[in-house]
Amino acid sequence: MLARHAESRVRETYLEPLVAGRIRICYAMAEADVPGTDPFLTRTRADREADGSWRITGRKWFTSGAASADLVTVLARTGGAPGNREGLSLILVPTDSPGFRIVRELPVLGAAGQYEIELGGVNVPGDHLIGEEGEVLTLGRTLRSLRWLGQAQRAFDLMCERAATRSGSRGPLADHQLVQQHVFDALLALRTTRPLVPEAVALPAWAGRRLRERLRRRAAARGRASRPGARRCRRASAARPPAWRPPRRRPGRKGRPRRPGWAAEGLSSGRR
Ligand SMILES: Cc1cc2nc3c(=O)[nH]c(=O)nc-3n(C[C@H](O)[C@H](O)[C@H](O)COP(=O)(O)OP(=O)(O)OC[C@H]3O[C@@H](n4cnc5c(N)ncnc54)[C@H](O)[C@@H]3O)c2cc1C
């Protein structure tokens, strides 16, 4: 996100140490008393000062890793009022800025690592705004996707390591067919999700607006289709027998249904 949408000075300062793991970043969107699933209600404000810098005021909570982070990406309102769909921006805030404070740690089902933070009139340079002012909610979503993808990859690596090193009386876990199936399914999910993220990043804000407009039109068309006349038509067609049915699977040995693609996945144990 920084590589694509940050100003050059910000990229030069933060990107390389972030990628190298020398500094850490966290993401602050959720706020107390505001549903986290509806960020349009965000109350934290960022106001432009006369010198072009941003003054940020608000409280966030459930910010994962805030206590050990050097930077926090804050979702703040640079225009409009809570509830408006426009006017939300992402701003980078160094955690050593005066006015930034960790209020408390919030345990979640016994797990630590989430914090409530206060932004008490924190001042950051004007170029710390990421992307276009008021148009960047989509970037926040992308950041979440990237973080979860990274977590999933990490979990996958740990799973493979464990499967290779944990052994029972019948050999390592990795030799069991079901474990191989789990590994395959997880890898497939990772590989198919990864290409979608750069695609989402590449979607400019106007494409997001066009997408929303198309979804709105489709929802309106669905609404028309669910009127009483259309419902009667659907009921009549549902009563008709289907024109084509898939052929019934021939049972395999011992009456078990055959599993398509088993051999193709290279997972056959050779015992069957
Ligand atoms: C472990 C953990 C780590 C977190 N880390 C971060 C972080 O790093 N940064 C950050 O900003 N936030 C973080 N959060 C907060 C997270 O973003 C919010 O919890 C999340 O956005 C959901 O918001 P909420 O808890 O306010 O739920 P609510 O918005 O109150 O939703 C409650 C429930 O209602 C459902 N719901 C809401 N609207 C609808 C609807 N229209 N239709 C049907 N169902 C609906 C939701 O699915 C949910 O199940 C973290 C949370 C947890 C638990």
mmCIF file of C-alpha atoms and ligand atoms in Angstrom:
data_model
loop_
_atom_site.group_PDB
_atom_site.id
_atom_site.type_symbol
_atom_site.label_atom_id
_atom_site.label_comp_id
_atom_site.label_asym_id
_atom_site.label_seq_id
_atom_site.Cartn_x
_atom_site.Cartn_y
_atom_site.Cartn_z
ATOM 1 C CA MET A 1 0.000 0.000 0.000
ATOM 2 C CA LEU A 2 2.810 2.438 0.884
ATOM 3 C CA ALA A 3 4.755 1.453 -2.255
ATOM 4 C CA ARG A 4 1.816 2.334 -4.448
ATOM 5 C CA HIS A 5 0.003 5.140 -2.651
ATOM 6 C CA ALA A 6 2.412 6.983 -0.313
ATOM 7 C CA GLU A 7 4.296 10.214 -1.136
ATOM 8 C CA SER A 8 7.936 9.622 -2.140
ATOM 9 C CA ARG A 9 9.456 11.035 1.106
ATOM 10 C CA VAL A 10 7.219 8.780 3.229
ATOM 11 C CA ARG A 11 8.100 5.766 1.058
ATOM 12 C CA GLU A 12 11.823 6.496 1.417
ATOM 13 C CA THR A 13 11.585 6.932 5.190
ATOM 14 C CA TYR A 14 9.390 3.973 6.162
ATOM 15 C CA LEU A 15 9.083 1.393 3.400
ATOM 16 C CA GLU A 16 12.547 -0.175 3.424
ATOM 17 C CA PRO A 17 12.806 -0.539 7.259
ATOM 18 C CA LEU A 18 9.245 -1.931 7.322
ATOM 19 C CA VAL A 19 9.941 -4.557 4.687
ATOM 20 C CA ALA A 20 13.256 -5.422 6.382
ATOM 21 C CA GLY A 21 11.367 -5.904 9.690
ATOM 22 C CA ARG A 22 13.337 -3.178 11.515
ATOM 23 C CA ILE A 23 10.166 -1.224 12.345
ATOM 24 C CA ARG A 24 6.577 -2.389 12.922
ATOM 25 C CA ILE A 25 3.234 -0.999 11.888
ATOM 26 C CA CYS A 26 -0.350 -1.508 13.100
ATOM 27 C CA TYR A 27 -3.787 -0.490 11.870
ATOM 28 C CA ALA A 28 -6.316 1.577 13.843
ATOM 29 C CA MET A 29 -9.841 1.595 12.487
ATOM 30 C CA ALA A 30 -12.217 0.288 15.188
ATOM 31 C CA GLU A 31 -13.576 2.736 17.782
ATOM 32 C CA ALA A 32 -15.459 2.204 21.045
ATOM 33 C CA ASP A 33 -19.258 2.733 20.825
ATOM 34 C CA VAL A 34 -19.128 2.570 17.005
ATOM 35 C CA PRO A 35 -19.830 -0.688 15.122
ATOM 36 C CA GLY A 36 -16.497 -1.790 13.672
ATOM 37 C CA THR A 37 -18.295 -3.329 10.697
ATOM 38 C CA ASP A 38 -19.479 0.134 9.645
ATOM 39 C CA PRO A 39 -16.403 2.394 9.357
ATOM 40 C CA PHE A 40 -18.540 5.171 7.824
ATOM 41 C CA LEU A 41 -19.425 6.024 11.433
ATOM 42 C CA THR A 42 -15.771 6.800 12.261
ATOM 43 C CA ARG A 43 -15.484 9.758 14.653
ATOM 44 C CA THR A 44 -11.710 10.272 14.844
ATOM 45 C CA ARG A 45 -10.948 13.531 13.043
ATOM 46 C CA ALA A 46 -7.910 14.763 11.127
ATOM 47 C CA ASP A 47 -7.933 18.512 10.549
ATOM 48 C CA ARG A 48 -5.608 20.314 8.154
ATOM 49 C CA GLU A 49 -3.494 22.957 9.925
ATOM 50 C CA ALA A 50 -2.398 26.226 8.318
ATOM 51 C CA ASP A 51 1.105 24.787 7.663
ATOM 52 C CA GLY A 52 -0.370 21.798 5.766
ATOM 53 C CA SER A 53 0.150 19.274 8.589
ATOM 54 C CA TRP A 54 -2.637 17.089 10.053
ATOM 55 C CA ARG A 55 -3.925 17.322 13.621
ATOM 56 C CA ILE A 56 -5.573 14.050 14.657
ATOM 57 C CA THR A 57 -7.974 13.706 17.552
ATOM 58 C CA GLY A 58 -9.818 10.573 18.627
ATOM 59 C CA ARG A 59 -9.736 7.174 20.306
ATOM 60 C CA LYS A 60 -9.299 3.757 18.717
ATOM 61 C CA TRP A 61 -9.494 0.326 20.237
ATOM 62 C CA PHE A 62 -8.594 -3.257 19.421
ATOM 63 C CA THR A 63 -5.505 -1.953 17.617
ATOM 64 C CA SER A 64 -3.428 -5.136 17.358
ATOM 65 C CA GLY A 65 0.237 -4.743 18.243
ATOM 66 C CA ALA A 66 0.002 -1.010 19.046
ATOM 67 C CA ALA A 67 2.300 -1.252 22.071
ATOM 68 C CA SER A 68 5.225 -2.558 20.012
ATOM 69 C CA ALA A 69 4.508 -0.585 16.816
ATOM 70 C CA ASP A 70 6.579 2.310 15.501
ATOM 71 C CA LEU A 71 3.824 3.477 13.168
ATOM 72 C CA VAL A 72 0.062 3.278 13.129
ATOM 73 C CA THR A 73 -2.142 3.665 10.067
ATOM 74 C CA VAL A 74 -5.137 5.610 11.355
ATOM 75 C CA LEU A 75 -8.520 5.747 9.649
ATOM 76 C CA ALA A 76 -9.726 9.285 10.287
ATOM 77 C CA ARG A 77 -12.389 11.635 9.034
ATOM 78 C CA THR A 78 -10.892 14.495 6.993
ATOM 79 C CA GLY A 79 -14.322 15.737 5.925
ATOM 80 C CA GLY A 80 -18.054 15.296 6.521
ATOM 81 C CA ALA A 81 -19.782 13.950 9.615
ATOM 82 C CA PRO A 82 -20.041 10.401 11.063
ATOM 83 C CA GLY A 83 -22.340 8.458 8.764
ATOM 84 C CA ASN A 84 -21.161 10.152 5.541
ATOM 85 C CA ARG A 85 -19.720 7.699 3.031
ATOM 86 C CA GLU A 86 -17.125 10.230 1.825
ATOM 87 C CA GLY A 87 -14.445 12.089 3.771
ATOM 88 C CA LEU A 88 -12.470 9.161 5.241
ATOM 89 C CA SER A 89 -8.689 9.055 4.882
ATOM 90 C CA LEU A 90 -5.737 6.956 6.028
ATOM 91 C CA ILE A 91 -2.928 8.769 7.825
ATOM 92 C CA LEU A 92 0.393 7.397 9.078
ATOM 93 C CA VAL A 93 1.145 8.335 12.667
ATOM 94 C CA PRO A 94 4.550 7.637 14.277
ATOM 95 C CA THR A 95 3.813 6.268 17.748
ATOM 96 C CA ASP A 96 6.456 8.515 19.340
ATOM 97 C CA SER A 97 4.473 11.641 18.294
ATOM 98 C CA PRO A 98 3.431 13.878 21.206
ATOM 99 C CA GLY A 99 -0.249 13.180 22.010
ATOM 100 C CA PHE A 100 -0.127 9.462 21.097
ATOM 101 C CA ARG A 101 -0.920 7.318 24.130
ATOM 102 C CA ILE A 102 -1.587 3.649 24.846
ATOM 103 C CA VAL A 103 -4.623 3.738 27.152
ATOM 104 C CA ARG A 104 -4.910 0.019 28.054
ATOM 105 C CA GLU A 105 -4.596 -3.518 26.795
ATOM 106 C CA LEU A 106 -7.819 -5.364 25.860
ATOM 107 C CA PRO A 107 -7.756 -9.128 26.332
ATOM 108 C CA VAL A 108 -9.829 -11.111 23.799
ATOM 109 C CA LEU A 109 -10.794 -14.574 25.059
ATOM 110 C CA GLY A 110 -7.613 -14.645 27.098
ATOM 111 C CA ALA A 111 -5.340 -13.573 24.215
ATOM 112 C CA ALA A 112 -3.388 -10.356 24.601
ATOM 113 C CA GLY A 113 -2.061 -7.907 22.025
ATOM 114 C CA GLN A 114 -4.998 -5.544 21.328
ATOM 115 C CA TYR A 115 -4.866 -1.994 22.672
ATOM 116 C CA GLU A 116 -6.982 1.061 23.148
ATOM 117 C CA ILE A 117 -5.098 4.130 21.945
ATOM 118 C CA GLU A 118 -5.639 7.841 22.278
ATOM 119 C CA LEU A 119 -4.763 10.398 19.643
ATOM 120 C CA GLY A 120 -4.817 13.621 21.599
ATOM 121 C CA GLY A 121 -4.238 16.281 18.935
ATOM 122 C CA VAL A 122 -1.334 14.365 17.365
ATOM 123 C CA ASN A 123 0.382 16.425 14.671
ATOM 124 C CA VAL A 124 1.878 14.727 11.584
ATOM 125 C CA PRO A 125 3.335 16.200 8.370
ATOM 126 C CA GLY A 126 0.940 16.747 5.435
ATOM 127 C CA ASP A 127 2.565 14.016 3.308
ATOM 128 C CA HIS A 128 1.652 11.332 5.907
ATOM 129 C CA LEU A 129 -1.802 11.081 4.303
ATOM 130 C CA ILE A 130 -1.882 7.886 2.181
ATOM 131 C CA GLY A 131 -3.602 8.072 -1.195
ATOM 132 C CA GLU A 132 -6.200 10.698 -2.016
ATOM 133 C CA GLU A 133 -7.903 12.669 0.733
ATOM 134 C CA GLY A 134 -11.341 11.269 1.525
ATOM 135 C CA GLU A 135 -11.149 8.397 -0.968
ATOM 136 C CA VAL A 136 -9.127 5.700 0.688
ATOM 137 C CA LEU A 137 -11.398 3.367 2.614
ATOM 138 C CA THR A 138 -10.694 0.753 -0.039
ATOM 139 C CA LEU A 139 -6.993 0.909 0.897
ATOM 140 C CA GLY A 140 -7.811 0.008 4.490
ATOM 141 C CA ARG A 141 -9.652 -3.062 3.313
ATOM 142 C CA THR A 142 -6.661 -4.017 1.152
ATOM 143 C CA LEU A 143 -4.363 -3.690 4.139
ATOM 144 C CA ARG A 144 -6.596 -6.051 6.132
ATOM 145 C CA SER A 145 -6.529 -8.578 3.267
ATOM 146 C CA LEU A 146 -2.737 -8.411 3.094
ATOM 147 C CA ARG A 147 -2.380 -8.897 6.832
ATOM 148 C CA TRP A 148 -4.703 -11.913 6.857
ATOM 149 C CA LEU A 149 -2.972 -13.400 3.838
ATOM 150 C CA GLY A 150 0.366 -13.050 5.637
ATOM 151 C CA GLN A 151 -1.121 -14.696 8.743
ATOM 152 C CA ALA A 152 -2.512 -17.534 6.634
ATOM 153 C CA GLN A 153 0.864 -18.103 4.958
ATOM 154 C CA ARG A 154 2.547 -18.175 8.383
ATOM 155 C CA ALA A 155 -0.022 -20.693 9.680
ATOM 156 C CA PHE A 156 0.510 -22.811 6.559
ATOM 157 C CA ASP A 157 4.301 -22.849 7.062
ATOM 158 C CA LEU A 158 3.862 -23.857 10.718
ATOM 159 C CA MET A 159 1.413 -26.613 9.719
ATOM 160 C CA CYS A 160 3.891 -28.062 7.191
ATOM 161 C CA GLU A 161 6.753 -27.886 9.682
ATOM 162 C CA ARG A 162 4.658 -29.673 12.328
ATOM 163 C CA ALA A 163 3.403 -32.313 9.885
ATOM 164 C CA ALA A 164 6.977 -33.104 8.876
ATOM 165 C CA THR A 165 8.387 -33.319 12.415
ATOM 166 C CA ARG A 166 5.560 -34.915 14.453
ATOM 167 C CA SER A 167 5.663 -38.715 14.308
ATOM 168 C CA GLY A 168 3.355 -41.423 15.631
ATOM 169 C CA SER A 169 3.778 -45.191 15.597
ATOM 170 C CA ARG A 170 2.792 -45.186 11.907
ATOM 171 C CA GLY A 171 5.282 -42.534 10.857
ATOM 172 C CA PRO A 172 5.208 -38.738 10.457
ATOM 173 C CA LEU A 173 1.914 -36.866 10.226
ATOM 174 C CA ALA A 174 2.915 -35.755 6.724
ATOM 175 C CA ASP A 175 2.552 -39.359 5.486
ATOM 176 C CA HIS A 176 -1.131 -39.519 6.403
ATOM 177 C CA GLN A 177 -3.449 -39.008 3.506
ATOM 178 C CA LEU A 178 -5.893 -36.723 5.357
ATOM 179 C CA VAL A 179 -3.045 -34.454 6.482
ATOM 180 C CA GLN A 180 -1.870 -34.233 2.869
ATOM 181 C CA GLN A 181 -5.427 -33.298 1.896
ATOM 182 C CA HIS A 182 -5.487 -30.502 4.504
ATOM 183 C CA VAL A 183 -2.138 -29.195 3.256
ATOM 184 C CA PHE A 184 -3.352 -29.280 -0.324
ATOM 185 C CA ASP A 185 -6.625 -27.459 0.494
ATOM 186 C CA ALA A 186 -4.795 -24.763 2.473
ATOM 187 C CA LEU A 187 -2.224 -24.235 -0.275
ATOM 188 C CA LEU A 188 -4.963 -24.017 -2.894
ATOM 189 C CA ALA A 189 -6.815 -21.365 -0.854
ATOM 190 C CA LEU A 190 -3.612 -19.326 -0.405
ATOM 191 C CA ARG A 191 -2.570 -19.543 -4.059
ATOM 192 C CA THR A 192 -6.001 -18.577 -5.355
ATOM 193 C CA THR A 193 -6.408 -15.655 -2.934
ATOM 194 C CA ARG A 194 -2.970 -14.110 -3.398
ATOM 195 C CA PRO A 195 -3.471 -12.892 -7.008
ATOM 196 C CA LEU A 196 -6.737 -11.177 -5.985
ATOM 197 C CA VAL A 197 -4.974 -8.773 -3.606
ATOM 198 C CA PRO A 198 -2.830 -6.881 -6.176
ATOM 199 C CA GLU A 199 -5.949 -6.774 -8.354
ATOM 200 C CA ALA A 200 -7.866 -5.096 -5.515
ATOM 201 C CA VAL A 201 -4.976 -2.680 -4.859
ATOM 202 C CA ALA A 202 -4.953 -1.708 -8.525
ATOM 203 C CA LEU A 203 -8.640 -0.795 -8.428
ATOM 204 C CA PRO A 204 -8.716 3.003 -8.335
ATOM 205 C CA ALA A 205 -11.353 4.812 -6.286
ATOM 206 C CA TRP A 206 -13.504 5.532 -9.335
ATOM 207 C CA ALA A 207 -13.671 1.815 -10.095
ATOM 208 C CA GLY A 208 -14.924 1.263 -6.537
ATOM 209 C CA ARG A 209 -17.660 3.849 -7.112
ATOM 210 C CA ARG A 210 -18.640 2.222 -10.422
ATOM 211 C CA LEU A 211 -18.713 -1.189 -8.737
ATOM 212 C CA ARG A 212 -21.001 0.145 -5.983
ATOM 213 C CA GLU A 213 -23.280 1.688 -8.616
ATOM 214 C CA ARG A 214 -23.463 -1.633 -10.514
ATOM 215 C CA LEU A 215 -24.203 -3.548 -7.307
ATOM 216 C CA ARG A 216 -26.934 -1.025 -6.462
ATOM 217 C CA ARG A 217 -28.531 -1.480 -9.926
ATOM 218 C CA ARG A 218 -28.304 -5.264 -9.604
ATOM 219 C CA ALA A 219 -29.937 -5.145 -6.159
ATOM 220 C CA ALA A 220 -32.739 -2.961 -7.612
ATOM 221 C CA ALA A 221 -33.227 -5.465 -10.459
ATOM 222 C CA ARG A 222 -33.358 -8.321 -7.935
ATOM 223 C CA GLY A 223 -35.986 -6.362 -6.014
ATOM 224 C CA ARG A 224 -38.085 -6.082 -9.199
ATOM 225 C CA ALA A 225 -37.655 -9.810 -9.868
ATOM 226 C CA SER A 226 -38.984 -10.687 -6.410
ATOM 227 C CA ARG A 227 -42.353 -8.932 -6.999
ATOM 228 C CA PRO A 228 -45.450 -11.250 -6.799
ATOM 229 C CA GLY A 229 -45.712 -11.875 -10.612
ATOM 230 C CA ALA A 230 -42.063 -12.818 -10.904
ATOM 231 C CA ARG A 231 -42.322 -15.032 -7.823
ATOM 232 C CA ARG A 232 -45.250 -16.937 -9.410
ATOM 233 C CA CYS A 233 -43.131 -17.532 -12.566
ATOM 234 C CA ARG A 234 -40.255 -18.854 -10.449
ATOM 235 C CA ARG A 235 -42.597 -21.197 -8.522
ATOM 236 C CA ALA A 236 -44.006 -22.557 -11.805
ATOM 237 C CA SER A 237 -40.542 -23.251 -13.221
ATOM 238 C CA ALA A 238 -39.446 -24.869 -9.942
ATOM 239 C CA ALA A 239 -42.407 -27.281 -10.197
ATOM 240 C CA ARG A 240 -41.259 -28.512 -13.637
ATOM 241 C CA PRO A 241 -38.859 -31.499 -13.609
ATOM 242 C CA PRO A 242 -35.294 -30.511 -14.552
ATOM 243 C CA ALA A 243 -34.440 -31.118 -18.219
ATOM 244 C CA TRP A 244 -31.097 -32.711 -17.361
ATOM 245 C CA ARG A 245 -29.850 -34.597 -14.367
ATOM 246 C CA PRO A 246 -26.188 -35.417 -13.636
ATOM 247 C CA PRO A 247 -25.463 -39.128 -14.228
ATOM 248 C CA ARG A 248 -25.409 -41.238 -11.049
ATOM 249 C CA ARG A 249 -21.896 -42.134 -9.899
ATOM 250 C CA ARG A 250 -20.957 -45.781 -10.254
ATOM 251 C CA PRO A 251 -19.942 -47.169 -6.851
ATOM 252 C CA GLY A 252 -16.281 -48.099 -6.438
ATOM 253 C CA ARG A 253 -14.949 -51.190 -4.729
ATOM 254 C CA LYS A 254 -16.784 -52.227 -1.516
ATOM 255 C CA GLY A 255 -19.716 -50.016 -2.543
ATOM 256 C CA ARG A 256 -17.873 -46.764 -1.767
ATOM 257 C CA PRO A 257 -18.584 -43.879 -4.149
ATOM 258 C CA ARG A 258 -15.619 -43.084 -6.355
ATOM 259 C CA ARG A 259 -13.737 -39.937 -5.545
ATOM 260 C CA PRO A 260 -12.977 -37.981 -8.719
ATOM 261 C CA GLY A 261 -9.479 -36.563 -9.081
ATOM 262 C CA TRP A 262 -8.023 -38.579 -6.196
ATOM 263 C CA ALA A 263 -5.213 -40.073 -8.245
ATOM 264 C CA ALA A 264 -4.745 -36.807 -10.150
ATOM 265 C CA GLU A 265 -3.956 -35.004 -6.880
ATOM 266 C CA GLY A 266 -1.137 -37.482 -6.282
ATOM 267 C CA LEU A 267 -2.525 -38.330 -2.879
ATOM 268 C CA SER A 268 -3.153 -42.048 -3.386
ATOM 269 C CA SER A 269 -1.622 -44.082 -0.560
ATOM 270 C CA GLY A 270 -1.176 -47.139 -2.762
ATOM 271 C CA ARG A 271 -3.025 -49.191 -0.118
ATOM 272 C CA ARG A 272 -6.472 -48.805 -1.683
HETATM 273 C C1 LIG B 1 -8.531 -10.194 17.955
HETATM 274 C C2 LIG B 1 -8.993 -8.904 17.345
HETATM 275 C C3 LIG B 1 -8.066 -8.074 16.730
HETATM 276 C C4 LIG B 1 -8.465 -6.863 16.168
HETATM 277 N N1 LIG B 1 -7.524 -6.067 15.584
HETATM 278 C C5 LIG B 1 -7.899 -4.886 15.077
HETATM 279 C C6 LIG B 1 -6.927 -3.996 14.523
HETATM 280 O O1 LIG B 1 -5.728 -4.281 14.463
HETATM 281 N N2 LIG B 1 -7.367 -2.799 14.064
HETATM 282 C C7 LIG B 1 -8.682 -2.438 14.103
HETATM 283 O O2 LIG B 1 -9.017 -1.351 13.646
HETATM 284 N N3 LIG B 1 -9.626 -3.251 14.629
HETATM 285 C C8 LIG B 1 -9.258 -4.449 15.118
HETATM 286 N N4 LIG B 1 -10.210 -5.273 15.674
HETATM 287 C C9 LIG B 1 -11.591 -4.808 15.744
HETATM 288 C C10 LIG B 1 -12.354 -5.289 14.548
HETATM 289 O O3 LIG B 1 -12.050 -4.452 13.430
HETATM 290 C C11 LIG B 1 -13.835 -5.210 14.904
HETATM 291 O O4 LIG B 1 -14.074 -6.077 15.988
HETATM 292 C C12 LIG B 1 -14.654 -5.623 13.721
HETATM 293 O O5 LIG B 1 -14.577 -4.631 12.724
HETATM 294 C C13 LIG B 1 -16.116 -5.853 14.114
HETATM 295 O O6 LIG B 1 -16.580 -4.717 14.733
HETATM 296 P P1 LIG B 1 -17.413 -4.825 16.093
HETATM 297 O O7 LIG B 1 -16.660 -5.707 17.028
HETATM 298 O O8 LIG B 1 -17.695 -3.427 16.536
HETATM 299 O O9 LIG B 1 -18.719 -5.594 15.697
HETATM 300 P P2 LIG B 1 -20.108 -4.984 15.237
HETATM 301 O O10 LIG B 1 -19.887 -4.025 14.110
HETATM 302 O O11 LIG B 1 -20.839 -4.480 16.433
HETATM 303 O O12 LIG B 1 -20.822 -6.273 14.698
HETATM 304 C C14 LIG B 1 -21.304 -7.267 15.600
HETATM 305 C C15 LIG B 1 -21.838 -8.423 14.827
HETATM 306 O O13 LIG B 1 -22.922 -8.018 13.994
HETATM 307 C C16 LIG B 1 -22.701 -8.465 12.674
HETATM 308 N N5 LIG B 1 -23.214 -7.466 11.727
HETATM 309 C C17 LIG B 1 -22.908 -6.155 11.698
HETATM 310 N N6 LIG B 1 -23.580 -5.539 10.692
HETATM 311 C C18 LIG B 1 -24.299 -6.493 10.086
HETATM 312 C C19 LIG B 1 -25.188 -6.486 8.976
HETATM 313 N N7 LIG B 1 -25.442 -5.376 8.291
HETATM 314 N N8 LIG B 1 -25.758 -7.651 8.638
HETATM 315 C C20 LIG B 1 -25.507 -8.784 9.327
HETATM 316 N N9 LIG B 1 -24.657 -8.852 10.370
HETATM 317 C C21 LIG B 1 -24.071 -7.724 10.736
HETATM 318 C C22 LIG B 1 -21.177 -8.629 12.521
HETATM 319 O O14 LIG B 1 -20.834 -9.584 11.570
HETATM 320 C C23 LIG B 1 -20.802 -9.077 13.909
HETATM 321 O O15 LIG B 1 -20.947 -10.475 14.038
HETATM 322 C C24 LIG B 1 -9.833 -6.487 16.207
HETATM 323 C C25 LIG B 1 -10.776 -7.328 16.806
HETATM 324 C C26 LIG B 1 -10.356 -8.517 17.375
HETATM 325 C C27 LIG B 1 -11.387 -9.409 18.009
#
